[in-house]
CSV table of C-alpha atoms in Angstrom, one decimal:
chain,number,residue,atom,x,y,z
A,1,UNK,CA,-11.0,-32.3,-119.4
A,2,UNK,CA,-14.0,-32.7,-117.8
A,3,UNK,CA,-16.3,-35.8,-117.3
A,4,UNK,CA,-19.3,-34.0,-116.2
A,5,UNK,CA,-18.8,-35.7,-112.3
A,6,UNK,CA,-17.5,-33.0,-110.4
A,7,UNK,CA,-19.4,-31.3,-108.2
A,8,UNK,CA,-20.4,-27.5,-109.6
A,9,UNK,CA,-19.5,-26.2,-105.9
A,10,UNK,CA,-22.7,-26.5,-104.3
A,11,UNK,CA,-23.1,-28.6,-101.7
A,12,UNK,CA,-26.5,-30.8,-102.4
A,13,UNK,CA,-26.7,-31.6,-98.3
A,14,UNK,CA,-28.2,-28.4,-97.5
A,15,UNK,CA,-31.3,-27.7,-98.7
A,16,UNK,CA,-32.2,-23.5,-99.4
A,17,UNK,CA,-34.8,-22.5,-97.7
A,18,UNK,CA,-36.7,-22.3,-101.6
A,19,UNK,CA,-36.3,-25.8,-101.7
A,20,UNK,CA,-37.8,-26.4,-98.4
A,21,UNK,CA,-40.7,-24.0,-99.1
A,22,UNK,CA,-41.0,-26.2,-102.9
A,23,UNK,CA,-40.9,-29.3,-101.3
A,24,UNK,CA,-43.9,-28.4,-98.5
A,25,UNK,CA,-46.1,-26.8,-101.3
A,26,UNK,CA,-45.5,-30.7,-103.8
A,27,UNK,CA,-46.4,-32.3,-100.3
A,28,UNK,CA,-49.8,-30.0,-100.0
A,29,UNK,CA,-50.4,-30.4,-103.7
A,30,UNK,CA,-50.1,-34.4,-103.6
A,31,UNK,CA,-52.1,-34.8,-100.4
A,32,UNK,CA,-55.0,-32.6,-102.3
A,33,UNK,CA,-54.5,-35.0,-105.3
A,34,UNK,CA,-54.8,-37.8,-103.2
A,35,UNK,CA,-58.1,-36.9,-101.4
A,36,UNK,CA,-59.3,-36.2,-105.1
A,37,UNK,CA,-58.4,-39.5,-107.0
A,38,UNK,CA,-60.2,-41.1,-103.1
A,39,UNK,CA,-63.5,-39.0,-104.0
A,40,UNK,CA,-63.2,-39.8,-107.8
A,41,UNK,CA,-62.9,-43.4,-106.8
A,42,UNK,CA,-65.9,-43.4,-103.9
A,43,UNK,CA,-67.8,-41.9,-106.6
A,44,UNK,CA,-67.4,-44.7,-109.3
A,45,UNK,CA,-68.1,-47.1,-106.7
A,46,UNK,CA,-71.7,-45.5,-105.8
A,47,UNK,CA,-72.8,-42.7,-109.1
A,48,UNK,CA,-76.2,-42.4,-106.9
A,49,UNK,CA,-76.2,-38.9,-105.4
A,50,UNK,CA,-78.6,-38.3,-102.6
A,51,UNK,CA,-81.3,-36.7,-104.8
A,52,UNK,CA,-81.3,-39.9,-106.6
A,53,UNK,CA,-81.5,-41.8,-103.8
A,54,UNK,CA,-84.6,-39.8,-102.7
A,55,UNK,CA,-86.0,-40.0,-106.0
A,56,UNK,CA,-85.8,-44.0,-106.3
A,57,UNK,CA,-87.7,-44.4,-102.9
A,58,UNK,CA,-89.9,-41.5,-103.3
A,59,UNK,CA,-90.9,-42.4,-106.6
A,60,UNK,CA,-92.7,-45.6,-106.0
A,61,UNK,CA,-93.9,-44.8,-102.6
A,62,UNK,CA,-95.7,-41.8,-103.4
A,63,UNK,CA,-96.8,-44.0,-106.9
A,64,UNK,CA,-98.5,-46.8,-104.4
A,65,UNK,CA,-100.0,-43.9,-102.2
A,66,UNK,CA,-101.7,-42.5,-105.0
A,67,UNK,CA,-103.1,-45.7,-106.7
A,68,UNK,CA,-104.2,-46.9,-103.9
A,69,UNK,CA,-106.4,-44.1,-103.1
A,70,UNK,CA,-107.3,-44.2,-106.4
A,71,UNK,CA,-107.9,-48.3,-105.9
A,72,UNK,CA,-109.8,-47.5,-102.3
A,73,UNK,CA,-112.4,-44.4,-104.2
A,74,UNK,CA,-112.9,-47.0,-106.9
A,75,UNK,CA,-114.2,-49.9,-104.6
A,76,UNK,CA,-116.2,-47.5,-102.0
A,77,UNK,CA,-117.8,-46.7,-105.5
A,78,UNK,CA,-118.8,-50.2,-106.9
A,79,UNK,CA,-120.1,-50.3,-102.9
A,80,UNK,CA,-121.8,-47.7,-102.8
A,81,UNK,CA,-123.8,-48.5,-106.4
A,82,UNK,CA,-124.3,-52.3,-105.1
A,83,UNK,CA,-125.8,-51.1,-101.9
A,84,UNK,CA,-128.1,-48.3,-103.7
A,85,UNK,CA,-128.9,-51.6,-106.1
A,86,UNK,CA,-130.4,-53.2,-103.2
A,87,UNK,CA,-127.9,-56.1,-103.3
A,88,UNK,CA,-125.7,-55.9,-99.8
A,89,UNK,CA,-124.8,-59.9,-100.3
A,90,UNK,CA,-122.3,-59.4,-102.5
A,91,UNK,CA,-120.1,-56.5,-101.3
A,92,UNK,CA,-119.9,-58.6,-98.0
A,93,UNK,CA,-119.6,-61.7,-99.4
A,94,UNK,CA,-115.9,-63.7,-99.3
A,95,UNK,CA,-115.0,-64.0,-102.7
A,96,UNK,CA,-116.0,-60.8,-103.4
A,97,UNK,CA,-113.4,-59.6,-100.3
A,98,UNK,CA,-110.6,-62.0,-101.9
A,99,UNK,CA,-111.4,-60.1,-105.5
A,100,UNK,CA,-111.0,-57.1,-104.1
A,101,UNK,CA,-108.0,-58.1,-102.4
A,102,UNK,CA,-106.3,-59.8,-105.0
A,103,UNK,CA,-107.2,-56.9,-107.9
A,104,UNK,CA,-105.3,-54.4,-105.6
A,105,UNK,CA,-102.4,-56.1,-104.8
A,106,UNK,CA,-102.1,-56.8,-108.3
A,107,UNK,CA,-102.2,-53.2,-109.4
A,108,UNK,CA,-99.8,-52.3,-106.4
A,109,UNK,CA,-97.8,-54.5,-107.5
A,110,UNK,CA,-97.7,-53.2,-111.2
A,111,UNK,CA,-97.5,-49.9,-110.3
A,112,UNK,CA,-94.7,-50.3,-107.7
A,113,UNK,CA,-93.0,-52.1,-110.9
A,114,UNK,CA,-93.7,-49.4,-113.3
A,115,UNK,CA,-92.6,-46.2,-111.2
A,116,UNK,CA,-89.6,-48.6,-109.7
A,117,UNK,CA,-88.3,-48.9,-113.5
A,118,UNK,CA,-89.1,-45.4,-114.1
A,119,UNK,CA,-87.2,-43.6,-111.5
A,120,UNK,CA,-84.3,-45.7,-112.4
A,121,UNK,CA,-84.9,-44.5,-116.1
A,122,UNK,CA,-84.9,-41.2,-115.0
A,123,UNK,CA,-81.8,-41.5,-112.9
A,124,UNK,CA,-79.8,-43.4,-115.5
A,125,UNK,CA,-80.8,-40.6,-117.8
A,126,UNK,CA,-79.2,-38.2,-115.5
A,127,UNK,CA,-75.9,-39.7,-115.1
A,128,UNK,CA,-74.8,-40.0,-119.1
């Protein structure tokens, strides 16, 4: 009777040249695996492709360019219509710099806010 012990004759020391060949291909397969779970993992870490990297500095940047040379046309105007009004005292004048001043670095800082907010809206949207 048999207790299922014995040894079926061959010798487990000796590896076949098959299981050599299996063994190097599990190897290949698992160091592959592992540089994929290290990619998955670096890539939960930071979702942010380049282009969306791009896109949330270019956004707002090219945002402030644009108001303020919309901002800079829109004072040379007011200027332009005080001068041909005769009245040169009050473009030059200090408060009137400090307006100007303080109206544009408000509406910089609204639109930096506003294109800031929706680049990230527009990123967020492309990562569900």
């Amino acid at each position: 009777m048999s207790t299922g012990n014995e040894s079926t004759g061959q010798d487990k020391a000796a590896p076949t040249a098959g299981s050599a060949n299996a063994d190097a291909i599990i190897a290949g397969l698992q160091t592959v695996d592992n540089a994929v779970t290290a990619l998955k993992a670096r890539r939960e870490r930071d979702p942010e492709t380049l282009g969306d990297k791009i896109l949330l500095f270019a956004l707002p940047t090219i945002a402030g360019v644009v108001v303020g040379r919309i901002m800079q046309s829109v004072w040379a105007g007011i200027e332009r219509r005080s001068i041909a009004g005769g009245n040169t005292k009050t473009t030059t004048s200090l408060i009137a710099s400090l307006s100007r001043t303080a109206i544009s670095a408000a509406v910089a800082a609204v639109t930096n806010q506003l294109s800031s907010i929706a680049a990230q809206s527009i990123v967020s949207r492309r990562h569900r």
